mmCIF file of C-alpha atoms in Angstrom:
data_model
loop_
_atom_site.group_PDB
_atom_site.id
_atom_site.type_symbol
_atom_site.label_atom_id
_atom_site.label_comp_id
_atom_site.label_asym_id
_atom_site.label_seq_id
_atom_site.Cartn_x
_atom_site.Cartn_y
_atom_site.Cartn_z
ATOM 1 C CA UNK Q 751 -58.600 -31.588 57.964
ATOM 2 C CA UNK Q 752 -60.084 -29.679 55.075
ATOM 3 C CA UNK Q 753 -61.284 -32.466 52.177
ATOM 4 C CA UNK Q 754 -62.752 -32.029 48.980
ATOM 5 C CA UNK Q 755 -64.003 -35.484 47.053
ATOM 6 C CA UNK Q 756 -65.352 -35.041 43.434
ATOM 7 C CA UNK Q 757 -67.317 -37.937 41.742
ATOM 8 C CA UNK Q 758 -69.639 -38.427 38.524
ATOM 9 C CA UNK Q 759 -67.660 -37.803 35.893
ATOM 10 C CA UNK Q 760 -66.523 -40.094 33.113
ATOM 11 C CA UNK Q 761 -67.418 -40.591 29.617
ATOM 12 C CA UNK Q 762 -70.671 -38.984 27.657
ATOM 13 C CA UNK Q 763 -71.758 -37.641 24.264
ATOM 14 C CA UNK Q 764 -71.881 -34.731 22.611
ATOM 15 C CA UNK Q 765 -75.116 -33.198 23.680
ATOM 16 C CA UNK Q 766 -75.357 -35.520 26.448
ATOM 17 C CA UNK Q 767 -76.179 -34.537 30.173
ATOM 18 C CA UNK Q 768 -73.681 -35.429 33.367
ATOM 19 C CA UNK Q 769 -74.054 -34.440 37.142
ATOM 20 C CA UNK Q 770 -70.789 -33.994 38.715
ATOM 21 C CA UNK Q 771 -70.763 -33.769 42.941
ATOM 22 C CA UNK Q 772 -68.590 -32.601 45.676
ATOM 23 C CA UNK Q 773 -68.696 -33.857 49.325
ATOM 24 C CA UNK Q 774 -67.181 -31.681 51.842
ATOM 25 C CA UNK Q 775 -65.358 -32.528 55.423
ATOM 26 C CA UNK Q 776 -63.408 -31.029 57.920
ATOM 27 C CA UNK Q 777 -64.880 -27.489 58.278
ATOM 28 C CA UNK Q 778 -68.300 -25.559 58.231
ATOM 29 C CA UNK Q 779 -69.423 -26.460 54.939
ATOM 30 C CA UNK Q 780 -72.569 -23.772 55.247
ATOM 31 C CA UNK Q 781 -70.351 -20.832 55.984
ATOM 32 C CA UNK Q 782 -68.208 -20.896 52.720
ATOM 33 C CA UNK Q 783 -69.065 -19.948 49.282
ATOM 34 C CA UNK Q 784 -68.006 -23.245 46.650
ATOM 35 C CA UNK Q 785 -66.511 -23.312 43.013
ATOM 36 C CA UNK Q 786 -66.206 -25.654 40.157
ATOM 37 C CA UNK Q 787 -62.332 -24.853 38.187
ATOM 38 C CA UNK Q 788 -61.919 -27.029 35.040
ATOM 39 C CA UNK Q 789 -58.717 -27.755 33.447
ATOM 40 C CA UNK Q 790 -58.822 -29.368 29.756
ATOM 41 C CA UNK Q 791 -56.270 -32.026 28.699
ATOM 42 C CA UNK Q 792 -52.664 -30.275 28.734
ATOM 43 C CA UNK Q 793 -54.137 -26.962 29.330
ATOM 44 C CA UNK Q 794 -54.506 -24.462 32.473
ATOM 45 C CA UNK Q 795 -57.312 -23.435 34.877
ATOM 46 C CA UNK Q 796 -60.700 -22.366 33.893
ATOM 47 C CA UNK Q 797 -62.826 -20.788 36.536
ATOM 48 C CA UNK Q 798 -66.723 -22.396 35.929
ATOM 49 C CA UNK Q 799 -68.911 -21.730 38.152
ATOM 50 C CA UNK Q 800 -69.583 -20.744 42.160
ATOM 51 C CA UNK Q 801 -72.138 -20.560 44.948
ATOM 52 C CA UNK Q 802 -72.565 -18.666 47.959
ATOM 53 C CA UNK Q 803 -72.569 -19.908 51.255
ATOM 54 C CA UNK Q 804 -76.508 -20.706 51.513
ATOM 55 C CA UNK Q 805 -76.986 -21.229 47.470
ATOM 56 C CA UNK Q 806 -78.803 -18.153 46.804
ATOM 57 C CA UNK Q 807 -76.202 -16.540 44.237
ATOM 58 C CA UNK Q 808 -74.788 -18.642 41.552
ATOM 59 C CA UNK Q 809 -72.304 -17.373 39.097
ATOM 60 C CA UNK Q 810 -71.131 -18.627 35.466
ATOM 61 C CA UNK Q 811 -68.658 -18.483 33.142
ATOM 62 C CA UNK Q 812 -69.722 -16.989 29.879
ATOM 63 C CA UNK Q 813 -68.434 -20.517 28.869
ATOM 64 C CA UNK Q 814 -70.944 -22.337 29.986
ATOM 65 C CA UNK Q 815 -74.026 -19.977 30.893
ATOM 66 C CA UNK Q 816 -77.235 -21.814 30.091
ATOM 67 C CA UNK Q 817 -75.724 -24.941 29.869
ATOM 68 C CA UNK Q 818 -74.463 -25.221 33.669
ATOM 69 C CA UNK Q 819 -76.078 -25.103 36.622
ATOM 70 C CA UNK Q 820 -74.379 -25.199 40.339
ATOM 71 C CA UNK Q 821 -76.465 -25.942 43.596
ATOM 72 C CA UNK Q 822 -75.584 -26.893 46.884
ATOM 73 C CA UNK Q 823 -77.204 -29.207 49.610
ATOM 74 C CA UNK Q 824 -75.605 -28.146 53.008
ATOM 75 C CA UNK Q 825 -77.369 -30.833 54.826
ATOM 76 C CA UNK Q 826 -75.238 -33.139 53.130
ATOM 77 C CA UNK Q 827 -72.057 -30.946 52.387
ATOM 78 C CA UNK Q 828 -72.544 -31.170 49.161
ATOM 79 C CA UNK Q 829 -72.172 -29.429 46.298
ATOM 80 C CA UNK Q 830 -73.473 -30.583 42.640
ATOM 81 C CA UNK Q 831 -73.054 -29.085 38.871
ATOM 82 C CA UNK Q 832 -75.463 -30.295 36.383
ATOM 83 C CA UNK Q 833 -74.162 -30.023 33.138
ATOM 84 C CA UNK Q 834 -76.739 -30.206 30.487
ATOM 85 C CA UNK Q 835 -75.567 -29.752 26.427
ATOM 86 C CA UNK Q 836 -72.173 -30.785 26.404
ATOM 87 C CA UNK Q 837 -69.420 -30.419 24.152
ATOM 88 C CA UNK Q 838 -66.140 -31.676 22.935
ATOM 89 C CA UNK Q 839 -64.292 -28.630 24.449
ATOM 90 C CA UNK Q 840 -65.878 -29.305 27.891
ATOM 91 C CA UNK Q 841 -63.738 -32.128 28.282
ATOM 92 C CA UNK Q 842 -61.759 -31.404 31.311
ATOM 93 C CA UNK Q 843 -60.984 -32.597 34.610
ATOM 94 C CA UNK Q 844 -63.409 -30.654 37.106
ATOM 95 C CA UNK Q 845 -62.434 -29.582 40.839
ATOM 96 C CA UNK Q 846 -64.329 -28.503 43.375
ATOM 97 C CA UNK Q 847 -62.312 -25.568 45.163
ATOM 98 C CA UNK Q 848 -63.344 -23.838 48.840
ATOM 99 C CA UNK Q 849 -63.258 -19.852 48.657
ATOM 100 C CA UNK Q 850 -61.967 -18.395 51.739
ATOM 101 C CA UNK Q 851 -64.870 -16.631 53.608
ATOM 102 C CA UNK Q 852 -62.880 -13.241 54.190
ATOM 103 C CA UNK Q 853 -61.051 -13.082 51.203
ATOM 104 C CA UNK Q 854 -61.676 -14.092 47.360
ATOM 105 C CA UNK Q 855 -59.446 -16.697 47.470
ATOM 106 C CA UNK Q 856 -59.196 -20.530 46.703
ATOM 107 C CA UNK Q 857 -57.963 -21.986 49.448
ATOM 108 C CA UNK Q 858 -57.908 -25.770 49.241
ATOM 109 C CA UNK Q 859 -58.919 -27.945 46.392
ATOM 110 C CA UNK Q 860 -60.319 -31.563 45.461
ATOM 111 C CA UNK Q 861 -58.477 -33.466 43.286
ATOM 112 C CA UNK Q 862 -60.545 -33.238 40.340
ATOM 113 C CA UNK Q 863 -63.033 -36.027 38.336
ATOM 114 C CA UNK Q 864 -62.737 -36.594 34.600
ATOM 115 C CA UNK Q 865 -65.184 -35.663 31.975
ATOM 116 C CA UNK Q 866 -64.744 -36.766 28.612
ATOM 117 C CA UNK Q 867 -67.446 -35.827 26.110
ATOM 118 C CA UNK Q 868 -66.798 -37.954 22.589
ATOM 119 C CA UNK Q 869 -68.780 -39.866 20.612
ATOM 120 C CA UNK W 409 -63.473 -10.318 27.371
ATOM 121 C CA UNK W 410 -60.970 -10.251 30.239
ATOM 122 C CA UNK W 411 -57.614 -12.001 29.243
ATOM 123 C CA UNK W 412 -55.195 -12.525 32.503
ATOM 124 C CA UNK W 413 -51.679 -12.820 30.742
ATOM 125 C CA UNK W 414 -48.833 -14.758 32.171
ATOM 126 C CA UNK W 415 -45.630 -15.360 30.545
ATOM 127 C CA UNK W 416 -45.595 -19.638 29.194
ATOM 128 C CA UNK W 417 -42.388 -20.521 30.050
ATOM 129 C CA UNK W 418 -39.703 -19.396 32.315
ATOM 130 C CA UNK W 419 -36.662 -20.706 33.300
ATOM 131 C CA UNK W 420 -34.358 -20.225 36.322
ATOM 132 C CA UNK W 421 -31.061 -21.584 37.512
ATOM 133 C CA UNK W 422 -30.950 -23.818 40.909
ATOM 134 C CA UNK W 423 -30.679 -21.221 43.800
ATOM 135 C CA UNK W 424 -32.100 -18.115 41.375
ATOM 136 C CA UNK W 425 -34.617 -15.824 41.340
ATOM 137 C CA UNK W 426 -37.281 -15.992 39.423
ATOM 138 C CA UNK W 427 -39.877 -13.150 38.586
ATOM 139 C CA UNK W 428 -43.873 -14.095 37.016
ATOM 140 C CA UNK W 429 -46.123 -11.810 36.072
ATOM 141 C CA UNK W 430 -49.749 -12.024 35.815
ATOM 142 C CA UNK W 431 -51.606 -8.892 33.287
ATOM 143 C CA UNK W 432 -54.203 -7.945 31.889
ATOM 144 C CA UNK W 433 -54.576 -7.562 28.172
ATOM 145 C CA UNK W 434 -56.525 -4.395 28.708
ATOM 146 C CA UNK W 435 -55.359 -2.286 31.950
ATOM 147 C CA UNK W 436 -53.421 -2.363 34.619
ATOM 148 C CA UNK W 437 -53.530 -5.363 37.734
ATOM 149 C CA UNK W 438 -53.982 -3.638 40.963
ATOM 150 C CA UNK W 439 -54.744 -5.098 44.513
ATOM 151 C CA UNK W 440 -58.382 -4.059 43.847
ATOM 152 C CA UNK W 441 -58.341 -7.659 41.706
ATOM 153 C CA UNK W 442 -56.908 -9.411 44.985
ATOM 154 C CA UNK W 443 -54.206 -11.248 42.651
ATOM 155 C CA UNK W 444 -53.892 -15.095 44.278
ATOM 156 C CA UNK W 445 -51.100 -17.589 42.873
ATOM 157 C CA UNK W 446 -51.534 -21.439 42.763
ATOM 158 C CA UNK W 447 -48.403 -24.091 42.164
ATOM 159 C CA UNK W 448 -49.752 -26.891 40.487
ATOM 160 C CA UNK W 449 -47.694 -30.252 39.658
ATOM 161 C CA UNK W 450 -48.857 -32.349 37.176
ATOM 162 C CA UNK W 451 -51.590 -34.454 38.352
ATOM 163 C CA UNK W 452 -51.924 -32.984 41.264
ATOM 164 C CA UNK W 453 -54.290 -30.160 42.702
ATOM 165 C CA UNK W 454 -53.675 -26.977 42.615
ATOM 166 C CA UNK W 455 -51.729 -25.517 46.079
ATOM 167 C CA UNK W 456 -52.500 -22.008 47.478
ATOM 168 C CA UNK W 457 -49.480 -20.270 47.657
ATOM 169 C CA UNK W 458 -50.299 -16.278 47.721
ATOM 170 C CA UNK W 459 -53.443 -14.419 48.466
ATOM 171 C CA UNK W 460 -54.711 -10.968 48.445
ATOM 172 C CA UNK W 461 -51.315 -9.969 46.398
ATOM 173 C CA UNK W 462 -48.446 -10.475 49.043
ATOM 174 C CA UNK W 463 -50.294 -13.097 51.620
ATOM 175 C CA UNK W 464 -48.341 -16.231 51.585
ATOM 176 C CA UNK W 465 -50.746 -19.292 52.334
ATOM 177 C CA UNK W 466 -49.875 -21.739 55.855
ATOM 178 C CA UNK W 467 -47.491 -23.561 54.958
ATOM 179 C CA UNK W 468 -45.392 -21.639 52.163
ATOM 180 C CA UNK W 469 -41.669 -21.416 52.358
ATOM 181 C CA UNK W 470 -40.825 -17.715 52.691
ATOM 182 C CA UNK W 471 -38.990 -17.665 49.246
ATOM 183 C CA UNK W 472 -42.562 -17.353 47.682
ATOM 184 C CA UNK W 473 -43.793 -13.321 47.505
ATOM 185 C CA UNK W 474 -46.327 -11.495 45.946
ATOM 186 C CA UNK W 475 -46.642 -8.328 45.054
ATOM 187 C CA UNK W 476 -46.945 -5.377 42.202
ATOM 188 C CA UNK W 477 -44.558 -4.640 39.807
ATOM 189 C CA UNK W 478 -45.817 -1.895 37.287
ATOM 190 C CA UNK W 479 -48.849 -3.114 36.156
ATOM 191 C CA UNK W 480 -48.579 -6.624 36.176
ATOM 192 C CA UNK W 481 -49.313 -8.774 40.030
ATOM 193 C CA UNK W 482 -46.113 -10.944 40.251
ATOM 194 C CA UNK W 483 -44.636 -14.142 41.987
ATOM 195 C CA UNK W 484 -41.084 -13.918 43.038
ATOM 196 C CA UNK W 485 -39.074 -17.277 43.950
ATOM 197 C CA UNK W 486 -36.126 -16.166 45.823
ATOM 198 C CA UNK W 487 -33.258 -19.060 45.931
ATOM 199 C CA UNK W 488 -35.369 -21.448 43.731
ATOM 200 C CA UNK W 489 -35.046 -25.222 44.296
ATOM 201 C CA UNK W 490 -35.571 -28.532 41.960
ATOM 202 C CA UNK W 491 -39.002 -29.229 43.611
ATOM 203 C CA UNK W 492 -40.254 -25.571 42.505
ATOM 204 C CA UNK W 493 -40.012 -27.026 39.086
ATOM 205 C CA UNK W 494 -43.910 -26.668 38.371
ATOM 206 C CA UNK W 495 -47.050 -24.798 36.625
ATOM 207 C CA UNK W 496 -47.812 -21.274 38.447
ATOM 208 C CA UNK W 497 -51.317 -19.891 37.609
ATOM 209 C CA UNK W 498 -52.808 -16.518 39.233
ATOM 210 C CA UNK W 499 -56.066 -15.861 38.950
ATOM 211 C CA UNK W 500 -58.128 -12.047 39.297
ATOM 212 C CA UNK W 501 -61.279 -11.873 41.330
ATOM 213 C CA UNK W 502 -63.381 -9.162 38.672
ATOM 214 C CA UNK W 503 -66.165 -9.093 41.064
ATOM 215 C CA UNK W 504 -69.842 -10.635 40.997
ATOM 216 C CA UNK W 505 -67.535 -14.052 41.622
ATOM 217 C CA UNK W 506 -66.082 -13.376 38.423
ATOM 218 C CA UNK W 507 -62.764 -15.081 38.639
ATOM 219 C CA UNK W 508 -60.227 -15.019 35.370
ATOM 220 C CA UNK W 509 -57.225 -17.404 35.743
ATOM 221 C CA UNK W 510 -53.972 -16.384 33.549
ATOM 222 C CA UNK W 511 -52.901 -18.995 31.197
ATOM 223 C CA UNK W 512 -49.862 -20.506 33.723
ATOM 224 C CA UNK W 513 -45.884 -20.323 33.458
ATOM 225 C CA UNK W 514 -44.366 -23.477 33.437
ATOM 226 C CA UNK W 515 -41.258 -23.110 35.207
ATOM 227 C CA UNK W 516 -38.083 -24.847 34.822
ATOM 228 C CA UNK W 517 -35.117 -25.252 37.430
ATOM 229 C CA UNK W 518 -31.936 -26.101 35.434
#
């Protein structure tokens, strides 16, 4: 079956750098584009970033353009976001989701890693 | 800046029907945006329950429907049940994998 597994986050400060990862199983990792969806403390979904199928378009949220940076490795199903610059407000809990390859669609989802940028 | 609108709260009676919108704060949401919905439970990841406006996900009891009302994609619970109780978030492709998520409805079941 389909699996998503985040790791890297935890705690860092302001201004501070963090690499978060997502390993992939279950399904034809090359053949589907990847996204990073945030969600801050008690808050709701923030798309990040995505990547297509063989990493040569990357996309950003306005939120985090020139800060972020998304790349893949599909020799090792695996999907990274650097995250250089970081803020209070980036705090969040960061998923990897899979977009469907026919549709623009999320259709399954990691369960997330923690980022908590304070001093 | 896009804003996707949803209402924050809703509530609905045991059996009910419940109706949640997703807007946008300028214009009109058509299938052109490919509306998706996502049930999320705190803690938990989100789950896929309608695609491409009115496609329900594997899986998805057939009391879940999309569709569009007016102007506004919506999410229609037909004979809603305790375990509905939950956060519903759509989300609008814009193109260039530009992807705006609404704020979420909580939902209540009472």
């Amino acid at each position: 079956q389909v699996q998503l597994v985040e790791s890297g986050g935890g705690v860092v400060q302001p201004g501070k750098s963090l690499r978060l990862s997502c390993v992939a199983s279950g399904f034809s990792f090359s053949s589907f584009a990847m996204h990073w969806v945030r969600q801050a403390p008690g808050k709701g979904l923030e798309w990040v970033a995505g990547i297509s199928f063989d990493g040569t378009k990357k996309y950003y949220a306005d939120s985090v353009k020139g800060r972020f940076s998304i790349s893949r490795d599909n020799s090792k199903n695996t999907i990274h976001m650097k995250m250089n610059s970081l803020r209070a407000e980036d705090t969040a809990v960061y998923s990897c989701a899979r977009e469907w390859e026919l549709l623009p669609y999320f259709d399954f989802w990691g369960q997330g890693t923690l980022v908590t940028v304070s001093s | 800046q896009t804003v996707v609108t949803q209402e924050p709260s809703f509530s609905v009676s045991p059996g009910g029907t419940v109706t949640l919108t997703c807007g946008l704060s300028s214009g009109s949401v058509s299938a052109r945006y490919y509306p998706s919905w996502y049930q999320q439970t705190p803690g938990q990841a989100p789950r896929t329950l309608i695609y491409n406006t009115n496609t329900r996900s594997s899986g998805v009891p057939d009391r879940f429907s999309g569709s569009i009302l007016g102007n506004k994609a919506a999410l229609t619970i037909t004979g809603a049940q305790a375990d509905d109780e939950s956060d519903y978030y759509c989300v609008l492709f814009m193109g260039g994998a530009n992807w705006v998520f609404g704020g979420g409805t909580k939902l209540t079941v009472l």
